[in-house]
Amino acid sequence: MPDIFKTFRSFLIAGSVLGALYGAPVQAADEKTADSKAAEAAPPPATPAADDEALLKRGADVAIAADCMACHTTKNGKPFAGGLKIATPMGNVISTNITPDPEHGIGKYTETQFDEAVRHGIRADGANLYPVMPYVSYAGMTDQDMKALYAWFMHRVQPVATTPPETALTFPANVRSAMKVWNLLAASETPETGDSMTFDSLRRGKYLANALEHCGTCHTPRNFMLGEKTDRYLGGGQLAGWYAPNITSSETGGIGDWSEDDLVAYLKTGRVHGRAQAAGSMGEVVSFSTSKLSDTDLHALAAYIKQVPALDDEVDHKARDSFGQPMNDPDIRTAVPKRIDNLDQMSALQIFDDNCAACHGRNGAGTTDRAVPSLFSNSVVGSARPDNLIMVILNGVDRKVGDHHAFMHGFNDQSQVERLSDAEIASLVNFLMEKFGSGSVNVTAEKVAEFRKQ
Amino acid sequence: MSSENLSADVVIVGSGVAGSSIANELVRAGISVIVLEAGPRVDRQHFVENFRNLENKPSYQGPFPSVPWAPHPPDQQTPNEYLHTSGPDAEAYQQVYLRMIGGTTWHWAGCAWRYLPSDFELKSRYGQGRDWALKYDDLEPFYYQAEVMMGVCGPDPAVEDLGSPRRQPYPMDALPISYAAQQFRKLIDEKTPWRVVHEPQARNTRPYANRPTCEGHNNCMPICPIGAMYNGSYSVYDAEAAGATFIPNAVVYKIERDEANKLVTAVHYLDPDKGSHRVTGKYFVIAAHCIETAKLLLVSADDKSPTGVANSSDQVGRNMMDHTGVQVTFISGDKALWPGRGPLETNVIDNFRDGDWRNERGAYLVHMVDDNQVDLATQMAIAKGYVGRELEERIRYLAAHTVRLFSHNEALPDPNNRLTLNKTRKDALGIPHPDVYYKLPEYTVRSCEHTRKVFRELIGLMHGTDEQWTPGYFPQDHPSGSTIMGVDPKDSVVDGHCRTHNHENLFIASSSVFSTVGTGNITLTVAALALRVADTLKKELNHA
Amino acid sequence: MAENSSSLWMVSPNRMRLSRLLRMSRRDVLLGGMGTIAAGGLVSARASEPDAQAQAQAQLLSINDPLVKQFQDLSRRLTDRDTLNEWIGAALCTNIVQSGEKRKGQIQALHALLEGGQFASASDFARAAEKQDPAFKDLIHDIMAGWYRGVANGKVVVYRSALMFDITRDAVYPKTYAAGGPFYWTSKPPEVDPPKGRPALSSSKFVVEPT
């Protein structure tokens, strides 16, 4: 497998924003000059208290809650050394080295420069960051947490002396200053103040959800300028391939049927039997971030999410995890073994039986130890949007939480185990939705082909 | 495709574990590779379907009906439609294997033994058989490379030393053995001087190489439904991803040499429509399974080499070896074991793999096979005349108490045990079927007698009844020796690097080069030898 | 393994039938075409020779066929079970009838024996049958192998749904359908007491084949 591609949301994807950016009165600043000047002018970083353990501990917690790791570390790579490719239609944004190495990382950043980058999207050399970096969310962080985060990065992260490849996007996205225009239009979080650890539960939950975990980055849909639609907060958003579902308190369109404990269990382990399992980017969020939050924080976050105003969903009108039942038909067989070169597409039932049933059970109930989830009472299968079902069949699941490694191989054209065609996957998805979900939506092979390209 | 344009630095015949792993190593070192596979491309899901639709579930060949242009044995029955065995122990050489992309590891049990150092020096240590033209230490790094490639789990040598010295730990932790195997192990510990060890296996005990953890479907043979066990197709995928060319349905029938009969210049293959194609290269590797490799060298006989290519020693096709098996099934009188939970083969009595007695009888190892016995129990109970409730309780009892033991008994290289070309039977392309004459070496017979004694003792310890001995001897599908390795070109086909004595750019990567067969399953040694061939080729091609 | 909701797929055909009664009419319609569809989907146009066996098997007897009804009566008696899945029964009956010219007549004759007497158990009935006609033994073997192994006429009629897996589902899984998750096999399976029941039919030779 090549590098893991993080699929990133569509604000860099849709044509509308490119048009807007292209037509906008962009200041075509000579960034190179600005860069070198800024670099020369950068004073040596102030040294925050290297021995202030309370501060450093808080910094570590903030880094986890803000999930810096997910984007700034490659699979099997050194922590925070960057290099992860984040796919966008204009090319790959490659995350940078944010270890305290002075040459390759952010070792020369002053606390102010660090703050500018994290909360305002402006690099030490004055250039704008691409908003793949969720600085509009991080803008909500308290000064105290920023200080702690800086201290932790400078003193507790191991410097790594490597520089990942430069991001090279196509025009107009390659003009970093175009992002200044976008920043004017996009709504940033209002900064919190005070000591975030002393916030009451609801305020703490909100702070975690918005300033740190940046849930809305994926789960809130975007307006035509690709800023978050605040009136559809957590109402569900389209990512490249994956769909970050409606997680409002709606009992029909969201997760109103989940208890606070369900939500805590999901964020802690990535799976709740009979409800949902995390894959794709959400799997990484759980692996790197939410599974490491304290129970108090998890409950605060869950309680906050639970009280987010309910929003109906456009296509899901009954709880996504409420569909399906075990398939108990007898397996009456009429075929004899076929010649080894007969690779003709089999029936949907056979494709299911021969590719899924070994682990998920012929009845779809999963394994008794729940290491393999049930296919019925499963949000991915129950949703009327086939997106995540197609994506998970193509790309599998690879989610590590503590000692638990949830793994399902994909069925795409890099699979070592089985490579299914677009038509086979379409047939399978329709079968699964019919048998275990809310009904087939007649996914076509062409549709699967589009997902395969994501 | 114009056949005249088919050329690569290295041309490999066969896409099993040997051919595909060499291809993968070479192509990643910038060396161009073409792999010619006689059989077709295949697909796991269809084998799973075939298995479930197969009436005779224990038939490992059953889910793999072959194509007419690349037939493989349809079953293990004698007489056979493809592999014709004769001689006093014809049935003991009724091997099965698969001709298709990925090769025979589509249906193996994943047992990934290293040979013991003594296995390479049988002649000098015990005065039997032959010595290899290499030592264990020569192969050790490649054993490890093969273990990483295949994803092998095994015990910590500090806790359980399997007798083959290791420089690195196994890539994965040992597979936890089943309740049945735990009970067997306990019995052996308490009541005998022997021991039961964790079998090293190319099976995932954690997600590895983008394949899942074993879930104990108990179907390693004939088909792992989830890809938790290694097979050659993964190396094919890896090699293809790096740019190697695999041509399926390409049945090689001729090895062309230069005027001096020193260098191989091309191989020729037939497609299913009998169109002939010529493939040129700098180096050639035959990695087509022990039986097909010897068959190809013999089929390529011509005026320059009237007895076959690489055969100035007249040893091609001779010295056929296997692990001959003794098998017994019985009903334990002890507590319920319920074999068949977990993978098929996970534990071994390894006390008889080596000892001074090897100067007179062959070594062996013993498997307590962890095979689901429900179908067998049902057949036995019906045959005994039970119906209704009595049948159901009998099935439960038999399924919980049936024990199957089998052994791998070491053969010796005997030139009279010989593969030849059938004079009348030909496949759809007109290529002769293989014949094998086989008589068990006395060395092996004595070994099997010893095994029977041990089995009887075990049956007694388990208060066994209803013992059913599989009549005679049966093959364990580990054919070897048909292009035997040695230092002397007069009595061997390849040297210590698996290079043919006769043709300096022709290598053989197969169990056919084994000089002795030891006791452990042969696949890991095949893979290690193949990776060593790849290493040799990399050095020669990159220095050229 | 404890019996729980996750192993529901292993429920016996008897219980399956109960859960299906509600949608029986739709199933009736579906089953008419079932064999044909399955066979049609499996026989490849590219295969070197069309599979005559699979074609022939496409025509399964109806569950309402009088012969199938008789077969079900016999099957219930010989398995000591009150309910057996009738779709499986129809498929087994079809294949057993196809396996030999005499089978249809034997099923009818054996059914007549069943109707004509009072038999307290499968064993009682089997003993009486063999006594009346030793040839009934083979038919009873076929019926037993059909329900318990899922095999008839040398072919797989059901695999996972074979009764041998139903009666052992608290201990082992059918191969390729393990549902315990990794390493389930290290746990202790249930103990089984030595059975006391006697065979009903005379013994037949059975040899364990090498694999």
Tab-separated table of C-alpha atoms in Angstrom, chain A residues 92-345:
chain	number	residue	atom	x	y	z
A	92	ASN	CA	-2.058	16.431	-1.872
A	93	VAL	CA	-1.656	18.677	1.083
A	94	ILE	CA	1.291	17.201	2.940
A	95	SER	CA	1.333	17.720	6.659
A	96	THR	CA	4.427	19.364	8.088
A	97	ASN	CA	6.971	18.405	10.710
A	98	ILE	CA	5.745	19.968	13.970
A	99	THR	CA	8.406	18.454	16.190
A	100	PRO	CA	10.701	20.990	17.949
A	101	ASP	CA	13.581	20.375	15.539
A	102	PRO	CA	14.889	23.895	14.781
A	103	GLU	CA	15.660	23.246	11.114
A	104	HIS	CA	12.991	20.768	10.022
A	105	GLY	CA	10.262	21.388	12.552
A	106	ILE	CA	8.922	24.249	14.622
A	107	GLY	CA	11.848	24.504	17.021
A	108	LYS	CA	12.397	28.160	16.189
A	109	TYR	CA	8.759	29.142	16.670
A	110	THR	CA	8.124	31.601	19.446
A	111	GLU	CA	5.030	31.124	21.513
A	112	THR	CA	3.395	33.967	19.604
A	113	GLN	CA	4.247	32.472	16.257
A	114	PHE	CA	2.941	29.099	17.412
A	115	ASP	CA	-0.278	30.737	18.513
A	116	GLU	CA	-0.595	32.524	15.163
A	117	ALA	CA	-0.269	29.250	13.330
A	118	VAL	CA	-2.590	27.184	15.498
A	119	ARG	CA	-5.345	29.685	16.154
A	120	HIS	CA	-5.118	31.893	13.080
A	121	GLY	CA	-3.550	29.828	10.331
A	122	ILE	CA	-0.499	31.991	9.796
A	123	ARG	CA	2.916	30.427	9.560
A	124	ALA	CA	5.993	31.954	11.206
A	125	ASP	CA	7.107	33.225	7.804
A	126	GLY	CA	3.815	35.022	7.389
A	127	ALA	CA	2.336	32.666	4.810
A	128	ASN	CA	-1.159	31.313	5.249
A	129	LEU	CA	-1.761	27.709	6.155
A	130	TYR	CA	-4.236	25.779	4.104
A	131	PRO	CA	-7.435	25.372	6.051
A	132	VAL	CA	-6.917	21.634	6.070
A	133	MET	CA	-5.353	22.701	9.338
A	134	PRO	CA	-8.494	23.323	11.424
A	135	TYR	CA	-7.352	26.669	12.809
A	136	VAL	CA	-10.884	28.053	12.585
A	137	SER	CA	-11.758	25.512	15.282
A	138	TYR	CA	-8.578	25.873	17.283
A	139	ALA	CA	-9.316	29.602	17.393
A	140	GLY	CA	-11.630	28.697	20.249
A	141	MET	CA	-8.814	27.508	22.513
A	142	THR	CA	-8.000	29.367	25.702
A	143	ASP	CA	-4.737	31.266	26.076
A	144	GLN	CA	-3.786	28.977	28.915
A	145	ASP	CA	-4.261	25.830	26.828
A	146	MET	CA	-2.331	27.375	23.966
A	147	LYS	CA	0.543	28.077	26.310
A	148	ALA	CA	0.434	24.521	27.604
A	149	LEU	CA	0.311	23.076	24.111
A	150	TYR	CA	3.332	25.131	23.093
A	151	ALA	CA	5.270	24.074	26.166
A	152	TRP	CA	4.485	20.426	25.553
A	153	PHE	CA	5.484	20.519	21.899
A	154	MET	CA	8.750	22.260	22.732
A	155	HIS	CA	9.746	20.020	25.635
A	156	ARG	CA	8.052	16.688	25.331
A	157	VAL	CA	7.966	15.966	21.622
A	158	GLN	CA	11.052	14.265	20.258
A	159	PRO	CA	12.689	16.434	17.555
A	160	VAL	CA	12.843	14.708	14.183
A	161	ALA	CA	15.341	16.024	11.634
A	162	THR	CA	13.417	15.279	8.473
A	163	THR	CA	11.415	17.524	6.203
A	164	PRO	CA	8.425	16.025	4.430
A	165	PRO	CA	7.901	16.916	0.771
A	166	GLU	CA	6.412	20.331	0.036
A	167	THR	CA	2.738	20.586	-0.637
A	168	ALA	CA	2.293	21.400	-4.306
A	169	LEU	CA	-1.284	22.202	-5.201
A	170	THR	CA	-2.588	23.306	-8.555
A	171	PHE	CA	-3.716	26.864	-9.222
A	172	PRO	CA	-5.465	28.715	-7.681
A	173	ALA	CA	-5.146	26.761	-4.494
A	174	ASN	CA	-1.370	26.973	-4.746
A	175	VAL	CA	-1.587	30.673	-4.020
A	176	ARG	CA	-1.507	30.510	-0.278
A	177	SER	CA	-2.570	34.103	0.120
A	178	ALA	CA	-5.889	33.200	-1.471
A	179	MET	CA	-6.653	31.660	1.886
A	180	LYS	CA	-6.726	35.149	3.394
A	181	VAL	CA	-9.885	35.786	1.451
A	182	TRP	CA	-11.367	32.513	2.591
A	183	ASN	CA	-10.485	33.335	6.158
A	184	LEU	CA	-12.472	36.556	5.932
A	185	LEU	CA	-15.520	34.603	4.912
A	186	ALA	CA	-15.211	31.575	7.155
A	187	ALA	CA	-16.482	31.807	10.680
A	188	SER	CA	-13.947	31.069	13.359
A	189	GLU	CA	-14.729	29.822	16.830
A	190	THR	CA	-14.966	32.530	19.426
A	191	PRO	CA	-12.025	32.124	21.818
A	192	GLU	CA	-12.828	30.745	25.237
A	193	THR	CA	-11.266	32.352	28.243
A	194	GLY	CA	-10.120	31.275	31.630
A	195	ASP	CA	-9.072	27.849	32.819
A	196	SER	CA	-10.731	25.231	30.601
A	197	MET	CA	-10.274	22.571	33.263
A	198	THR	CA	-12.577	24.444	35.628
A	199	PHE	CA	-15.404	24.851	33.133
A	200	ASP	CA	-18.669	23.291	34.112
A	201	SER	CA	-19.491	20.086	32.317
A	202	LEU	CA	-21.535	21.547	29.491
A	203	ARG	CA	-19.052	24.333	28.809
A	204	ARG	CA	-16.212	21.827	28.958
A	205	GLY	CA	-18.071	19.570	26.547
A	206	LYS	CA	-18.664	22.383	24.132
A	207	TYR	CA	-15.034	23.458	24.377
A	208	LEU	CA	-13.886	19.897	23.662
A	209	ALA	CA	-16.307	19.481	20.770
A	210	ASN	CA	-15.637	22.749	19.054
A	211	ALA	CA	-12.254	24.185	19.964
A	212	LEU	CA	-10.333	20.922	20.308
A	213	GLU	CA	-11.902	17.869	18.688
A	214	HIS	CA	-13.286	20.068	15.897
A	215	CYS	CA	-16.282	17.755	15.335
A	216	GLY	CA	-17.966	20.282	13.099
A	217	THR	CA	-15.090	20.272	10.636
A	218	CYS	CA	-16.511	17.031	9.294
A	219	HIS	CA	-19.991	16.642	10.747
A	220	THR	CA	-21.323	20.106	9.872
A	221	PRO	CA	-22.132	20.633	6.206
A	222	ARG	CA	-20.534	23.515	4.332
A	223	ASN	CA	-22.162	26.497	2.685
A	224	PHE	CA	-21.397	27.466	-0.893
A	225	MET	CA	-18.276	29.254	0.253
A	226	LEU	CA	-17.430	26.090	2.140
A	227	GLY	CA	-17.654	27.647	5.537
A	228	GLU	CA	-19.560	25.559	8.052
A	229	LYS	CA	-23.325	26.035	7.830
A	230	THR	CA	-23.952	27.097	11.387
A	231	ASP	CA	-27.678	26.438	11.115
A	232	ARG	CA	-26.925	22.799	10.285
A	233	TYR	CA	-24.478	22.288	13.149
A	234	LEU	CA	-23.448	18.586	13.249
A	235	GLY	CA	-26.191	17.833	10.734
A	236	GLY	CA	-23.949	15.620	8.622
A	237	GLY	CA	-21.303	16.430	6.028
A	238	GLN	CA	-19.915	14.915	2.907
A	239	LEU	CA	-16.238	14.024	2.925
A	240	ALA	CA	-14.279	12.646	0.066
A	241	GLY	CA	-15.987	9.279	-0.146
A	242	TRP	CA	-17.028	8.980	3.467
A	243	TYR	CA	-20.098	10.633	4.948
A	244	ALA	CA	-19.779	12.115	8.417
A	245	PRO	CA	-23.336	11.473	9.564
A	246	ASN	CA	-25.868	13.611	11.331
A	247	ILE	CA	-24.932	13.377	15.024
A	248	THR	CA	-27.520	15.770	16.352
A	249	SER	CA	-30.020	14.625	18.972
A	250	SER	CA	-32.665	13.842	16.346
A	251	GLU	CA	-34.104	10.396	17.059
A	252	THR	CA	-34.853	9.852	13.409
A	253	GLY	CA	-32.016	11.500	11.560
A	254	GLY	CA	-29.296	11.696	14.183
A	255	ILE	CA	-28.192	9.742	17.193
A	256	GLY	CA	-30.974	10.696	19.563
A	257	ASP	CA	-31.507	7.012	20.341
A	258	TRP	CA	-27.993	6.736	21.782
A	259	SER	CA	-27.470	7.105	25.505
A	260	GLU	CA	-24.658	9.228	26.872
A	261	ASP	CA	-22.922	5.991	27.832
A	262	ASP	CA	-23.242	4.696	24.272
A	263	LEU	CA	-21.577	7.817	22.994
A	264	VAL	CA	-18.838	7.601	25.609
A	265	ALA	CA	-18.239	3.938	24.713
A	266	TYR	CA	-18.068	4.806	21.034
A	267	LEU	CA	-15.566	7.600	21.539
A	268	LYS	CA	-13.523	5.472	23.918
A	269	THR	CA	-13.445	2.229	21.925
A	270	GLY	CA	-14.688	3.016	18.442
A	271	ARG	CA	-17.518	0.547	18.656
A	272	VAL	CA	-20.897	0.129	20.243
A	273	HIS	CA	-22.569	-3.193	19.665
A	274	GLY	CA	-25.817	-2.807	17.806
A	275	ARG	CA	-25.107	0.801	16.884
A	276	ALA	CA	-21.950	1.695	15.041
A	277	GLN	CA	-18.228	1.198	14.527
A	278	ALA	CA	-15.692	3.843	13.603
A	279	ALA	CA	-13.782	3.548	10.341
A	280	GLY	CA	-12.050	5.949	7.989
A	281	SER	CA	-11.175	9.309	9.520
A	282	MET	CA	-13.430	8.699	12.518
A	283	GLY	CA	-11.456	5.538	13.254
A	284	GLU	CA	-8.352	7.692	13.462
A	285	VAL	CA	-10.086	10.245	15.656
A	286	VAL	CA	-10.901	7.467	18.107
A	287	SER	CA	-7.453	5.853	17.863
A	288	PHE	CA	-5.425	8.984	18.345
A	289	SER	CA	-7.683	11.228	20.331
A	290	THR	CA	-11.001	10.380	21.922
A	291	SER	CA	-9.916	6.970	23.248
A	292	LYS	CA	-7.324	8.815	25.297
A	293	LEU	CA	-9.616	11.401	26.853
A	294	SER	CA	-10.475	11.096	30.528
A	295	ASP	CA	-13.862	9.626	31.376
A	296	THR	CA	-14.883	13.000	32.759
A	297	ASP	CA	-14.051	14.688	29.478
A	298	LEU	CA	-15.764	11.936	27.483
A	299	HIS	CA	-18.938	12.355	29.485
A	300	ALA	CA	-18.752	16.129	29.130
A	301	LEU	CA	-18.283	15.782	25.385
A	302	ALA	CA	-21.053	13.189	25.063
A	303	ALA	CA	-23.457	15.224	27.186
A	304	TYR	CA	-22.773	18.269	25.035
A	305	ILE	CA	-23.314	16.359	21.790
A	306	LYS	CA	-26.514	14.881	23.229
A	307	GLN	CA	-28.016	18.335	23.743
A	308	VAL	CA	-27.134	19.707	20.315
A	309	PRO	CA	-30.464	20.732	18.766
A	310	ALA	CA	-32.078	17.970	16.752
A	311	LEU	CA	-31.956	18.365	13.001
A	312	ASP	CA	-33.915	16.135	10.669
A	313	ASP	CA	-31.940	14.335	8.041
A	314	GLU	CA	-32.689	14.626	4.361
A	315	VAL	CA	-32.609	10.902	3.697
A	316	ASP	CA	-32.487	9.038	7.002
A	317	HIS	CA	-35.931	9.150	8.573
A	318	LYS	CA	-35.562	6.402	11.129
A	319	ALA	CA	-32.593	5.766	13.413
A	320	ARG	CA	-29.849	4.288	11.266
A	321	ASP	CA	-29.097	1.565	13.805
A	322	SER	CA	-32.706	0.413	14.048
A	323	PHE	CA	-32.861	-1.698	10.906
A	324	GLY	CA	-32.435	-5.326	10.019
A	325	GLN	CA	-32.536	-8.744	11.584
A	326	PRO	CA	-30.630	-12.014	11.331
A	327	MET	CA	-30.957	-13.854	8.033
A	328	ASN	CA	-31.938	-17.397	8.878
A	329	ASP	CA	-32.846	-18.909	5.518
A	330	PRO	CA	-31.512	-22.437	4.970
A	331	ASP	CA	-28.538	-22.502	2.627
A	332	ILE	CA	-30.077	-24.704	-0.037
A	333	ARG	CA	-27.429	-25.405	-2.672
A	334	THR	CA	-27.760	-26.600	-6.218
A	335	ALA	CA	-24.285	-26.082	-7.606
A	336	VAL	CA	-21.259	-28.320	-7.838
A	337	PRO	CA	-17.691	-26.957	-7.789
A	338	LYS	CA	-16.817	-24.901	-10.842
A	339	ARG	CA	-13.587	-24.937	-12.779
A	340	ILE	CA	-10.886	-22.718	-11.267
A	341	ASP	CA	-10.878	-20.305	-14.223
A	342	ASN	CA	-14.603	-19.643	-13.937
A	343	LEU	CA	-14.571	-16.204	-12.341
A	344	ASP	CA	-18.034	-15.166	-13.477
A	345	GLN	CA	-19.841	-12.845	-11.137
